[in-house]
CSV table of C-alpha atoms in Angstrom, one decimal:
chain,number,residue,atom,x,y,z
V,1,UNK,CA,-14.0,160.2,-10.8
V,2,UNK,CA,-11.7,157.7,-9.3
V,3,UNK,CA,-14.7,156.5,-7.2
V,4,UNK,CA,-16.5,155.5,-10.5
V,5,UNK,CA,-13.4,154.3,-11.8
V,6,UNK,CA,-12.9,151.7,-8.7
V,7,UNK,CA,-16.8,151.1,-8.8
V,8,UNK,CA,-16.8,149.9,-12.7
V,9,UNK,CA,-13.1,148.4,-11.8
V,10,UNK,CA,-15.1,145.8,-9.7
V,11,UNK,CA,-18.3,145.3,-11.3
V,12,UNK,CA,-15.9,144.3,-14.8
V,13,UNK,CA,-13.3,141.8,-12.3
V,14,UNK,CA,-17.3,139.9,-11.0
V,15,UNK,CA,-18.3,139.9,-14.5
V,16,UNK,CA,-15.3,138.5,-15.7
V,17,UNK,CA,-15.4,136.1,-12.9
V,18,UNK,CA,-18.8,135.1,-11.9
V,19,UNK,CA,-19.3,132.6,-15.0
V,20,UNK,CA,-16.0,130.5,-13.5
V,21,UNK,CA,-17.2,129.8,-10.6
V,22,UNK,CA,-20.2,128.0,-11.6
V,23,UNK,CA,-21.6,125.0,-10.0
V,24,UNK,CA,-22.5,121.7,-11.2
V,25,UNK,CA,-24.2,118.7,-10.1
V,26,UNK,CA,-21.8,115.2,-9.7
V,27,UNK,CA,-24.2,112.5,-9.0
V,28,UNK,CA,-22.9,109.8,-6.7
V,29,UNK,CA,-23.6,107.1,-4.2
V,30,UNK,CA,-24.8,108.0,-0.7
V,31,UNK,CA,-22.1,105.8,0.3
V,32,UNK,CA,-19.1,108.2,-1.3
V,33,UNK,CA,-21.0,111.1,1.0
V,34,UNK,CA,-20.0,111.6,4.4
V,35,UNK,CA,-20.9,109.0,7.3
V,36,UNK,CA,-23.2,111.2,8.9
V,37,UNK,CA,-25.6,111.7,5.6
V,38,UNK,CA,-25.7,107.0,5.7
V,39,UNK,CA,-26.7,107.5,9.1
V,40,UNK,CA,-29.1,109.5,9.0
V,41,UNK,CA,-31.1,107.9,6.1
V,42,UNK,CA,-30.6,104.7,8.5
V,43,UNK,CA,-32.0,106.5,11.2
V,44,UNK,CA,-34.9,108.1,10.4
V,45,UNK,CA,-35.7,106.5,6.9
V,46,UNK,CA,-34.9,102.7,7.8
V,47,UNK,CA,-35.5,100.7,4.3
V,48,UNK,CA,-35.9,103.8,2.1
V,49,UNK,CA,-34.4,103.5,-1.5
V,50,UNK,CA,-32.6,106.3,-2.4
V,51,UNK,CA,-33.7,107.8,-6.2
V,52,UNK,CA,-30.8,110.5,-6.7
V,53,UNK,CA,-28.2,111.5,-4.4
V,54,UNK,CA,-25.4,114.0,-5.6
V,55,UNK,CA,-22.9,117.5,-4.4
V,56,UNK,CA,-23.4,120.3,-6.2
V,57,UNK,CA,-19.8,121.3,-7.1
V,58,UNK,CA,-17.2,124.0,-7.6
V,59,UNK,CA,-16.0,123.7,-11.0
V,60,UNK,CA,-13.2,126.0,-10.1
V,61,UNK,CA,-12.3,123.8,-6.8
V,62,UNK,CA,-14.2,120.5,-7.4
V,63,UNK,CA,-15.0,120.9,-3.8
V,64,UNK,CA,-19.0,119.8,-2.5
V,65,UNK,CA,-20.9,123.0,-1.6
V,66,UNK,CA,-24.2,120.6,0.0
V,67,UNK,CA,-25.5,117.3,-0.8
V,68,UNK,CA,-28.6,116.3,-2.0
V,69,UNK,CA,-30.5,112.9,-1.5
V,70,UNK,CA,-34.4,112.3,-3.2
V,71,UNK,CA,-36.1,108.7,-1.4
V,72,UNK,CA,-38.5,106.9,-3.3
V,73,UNK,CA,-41.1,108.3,-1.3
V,74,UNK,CA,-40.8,111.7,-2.6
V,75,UNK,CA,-38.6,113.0,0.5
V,76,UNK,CA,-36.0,115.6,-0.3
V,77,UNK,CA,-33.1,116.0,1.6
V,78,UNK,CA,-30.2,118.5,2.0
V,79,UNK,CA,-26.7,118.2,3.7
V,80,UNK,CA,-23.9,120.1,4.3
V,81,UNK,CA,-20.4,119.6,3.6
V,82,UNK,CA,-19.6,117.2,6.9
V,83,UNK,CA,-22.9,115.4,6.5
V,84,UNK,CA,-25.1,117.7,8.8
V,85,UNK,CA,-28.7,117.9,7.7
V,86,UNK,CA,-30.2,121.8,7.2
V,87,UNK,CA,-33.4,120.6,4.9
V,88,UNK,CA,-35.6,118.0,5.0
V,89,UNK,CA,-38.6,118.4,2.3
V,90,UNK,CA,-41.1,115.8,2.6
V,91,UNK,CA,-44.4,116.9,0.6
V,92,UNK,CA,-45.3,113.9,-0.7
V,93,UNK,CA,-45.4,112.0,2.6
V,94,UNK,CA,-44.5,113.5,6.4
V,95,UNK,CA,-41.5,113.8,8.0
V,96,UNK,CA,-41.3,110.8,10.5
V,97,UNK,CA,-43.0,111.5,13.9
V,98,UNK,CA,-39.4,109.8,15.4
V,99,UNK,CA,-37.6,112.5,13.8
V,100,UNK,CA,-36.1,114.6,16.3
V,101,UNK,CA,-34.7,117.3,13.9
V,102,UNK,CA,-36.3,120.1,15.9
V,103,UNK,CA,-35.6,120.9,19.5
V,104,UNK,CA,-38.5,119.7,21.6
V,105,UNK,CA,-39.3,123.1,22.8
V,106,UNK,CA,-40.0,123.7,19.2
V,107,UNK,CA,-42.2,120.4,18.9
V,108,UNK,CA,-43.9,121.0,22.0
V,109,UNK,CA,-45.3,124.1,20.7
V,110,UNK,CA,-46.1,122.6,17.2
V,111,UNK,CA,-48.3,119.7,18.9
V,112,UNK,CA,-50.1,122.6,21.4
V,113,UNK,CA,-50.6,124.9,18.6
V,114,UNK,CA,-51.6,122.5,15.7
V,115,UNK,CA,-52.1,118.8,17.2
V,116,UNK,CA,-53.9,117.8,13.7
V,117,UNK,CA,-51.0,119.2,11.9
V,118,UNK,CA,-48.0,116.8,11.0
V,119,UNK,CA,-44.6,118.3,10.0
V,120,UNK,CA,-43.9,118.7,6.0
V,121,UNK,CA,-40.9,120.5,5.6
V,122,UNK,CA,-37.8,121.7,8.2
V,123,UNK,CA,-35.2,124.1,6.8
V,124,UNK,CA,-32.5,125.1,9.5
V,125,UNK,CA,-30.6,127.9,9.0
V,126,UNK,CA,-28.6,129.8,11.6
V,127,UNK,CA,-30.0,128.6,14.9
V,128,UNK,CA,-33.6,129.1,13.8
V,129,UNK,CA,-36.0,127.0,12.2
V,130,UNK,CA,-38.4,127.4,9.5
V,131,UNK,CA,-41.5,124.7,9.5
V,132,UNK,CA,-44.0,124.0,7.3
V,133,UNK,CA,-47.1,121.8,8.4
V,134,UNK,CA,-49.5,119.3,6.8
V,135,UNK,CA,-52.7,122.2,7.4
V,136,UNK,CA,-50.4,124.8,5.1
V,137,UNK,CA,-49.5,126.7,8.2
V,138,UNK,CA,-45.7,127.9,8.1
V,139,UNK,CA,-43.6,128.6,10.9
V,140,UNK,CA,-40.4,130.1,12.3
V,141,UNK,CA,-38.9,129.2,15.4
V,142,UNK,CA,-35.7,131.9,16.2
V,143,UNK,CA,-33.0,130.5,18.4
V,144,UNK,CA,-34.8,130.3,21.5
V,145,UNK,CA,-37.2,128.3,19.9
V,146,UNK,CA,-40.1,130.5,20.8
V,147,UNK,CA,-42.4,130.8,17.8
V,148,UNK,CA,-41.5,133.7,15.7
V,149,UNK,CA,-44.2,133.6,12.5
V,150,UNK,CA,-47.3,132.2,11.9
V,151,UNK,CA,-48.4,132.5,8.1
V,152,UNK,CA,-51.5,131.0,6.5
V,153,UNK,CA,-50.9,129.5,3.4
């Protein structure tokens, strides 16, 4: 009984707090972002106008959880909180070939595998990396950047 009383103890203190926490989008100026999010856009997309660019925020803290940044060209991009870059979504157009977002272990099997194929999407999460490619093919490199998955789309 006091097992079920602590179980339905918690699941009333999340309830009660979950819709507190919520998260918002504060749109603002790539320049009001960290350094590192400026430099990459001058990096790898040199003369590329910027649509939207916001944080999605903790009401409760008003702190940035991630950044977000849409080009012109239909390029999505995602940042963390010091500026770091763990998406880049890029369906519309390709992900520069000068981009060197994945190890070259990791691009070396990409061009032996699928040399037609150009690079779509990167999503880095946790010392792997998920790819998508221009022929549908999606990939998963784990952290020693060996290829883990191959799906057809």
């Amino acid at each position: 009984m006091k097992r079920l009383f602590k179980v339905l103890s918690l699941a009333l203190l999340i309830a009660i707090a979950a819709p507190s926490v919520k998260a918002e989008r504060v749109y603002m100026e790539v320049n009001k972002m960290p350094a590192q999010v400026e430099r990459f856009l001058n990096d790898y997309y040199p003369g590329a106008k910027v649509n939207k660019a916001w944080a999605k925020m903790m009401r409760a803290t008003t702190e940035p959880m991630w950044y977000r940044v849409n080009l012109d060209n239909g390029t999505k991009l995602w940042f963390d909180l010091t500026g770091n870059w763990y998406r880049v979504d890029a369906k519309k157009s390709n992900v520069p070939a000068s981009i060197d977002l994945l190890p070259n272990d990791a691009r070396k099997v990409i061009g032996e595998k699928y040399p037609d194929a150009t690079v779509k999407k990167i999503k880095f999460k946790k010392d792997s990396y998920k790819v998508t490619l221009s022929d549908g093919q999606k990939l998963a490199f784990d952290k020693t950047y060996g290829l883990k998955v191959k799906k057809n789309k």
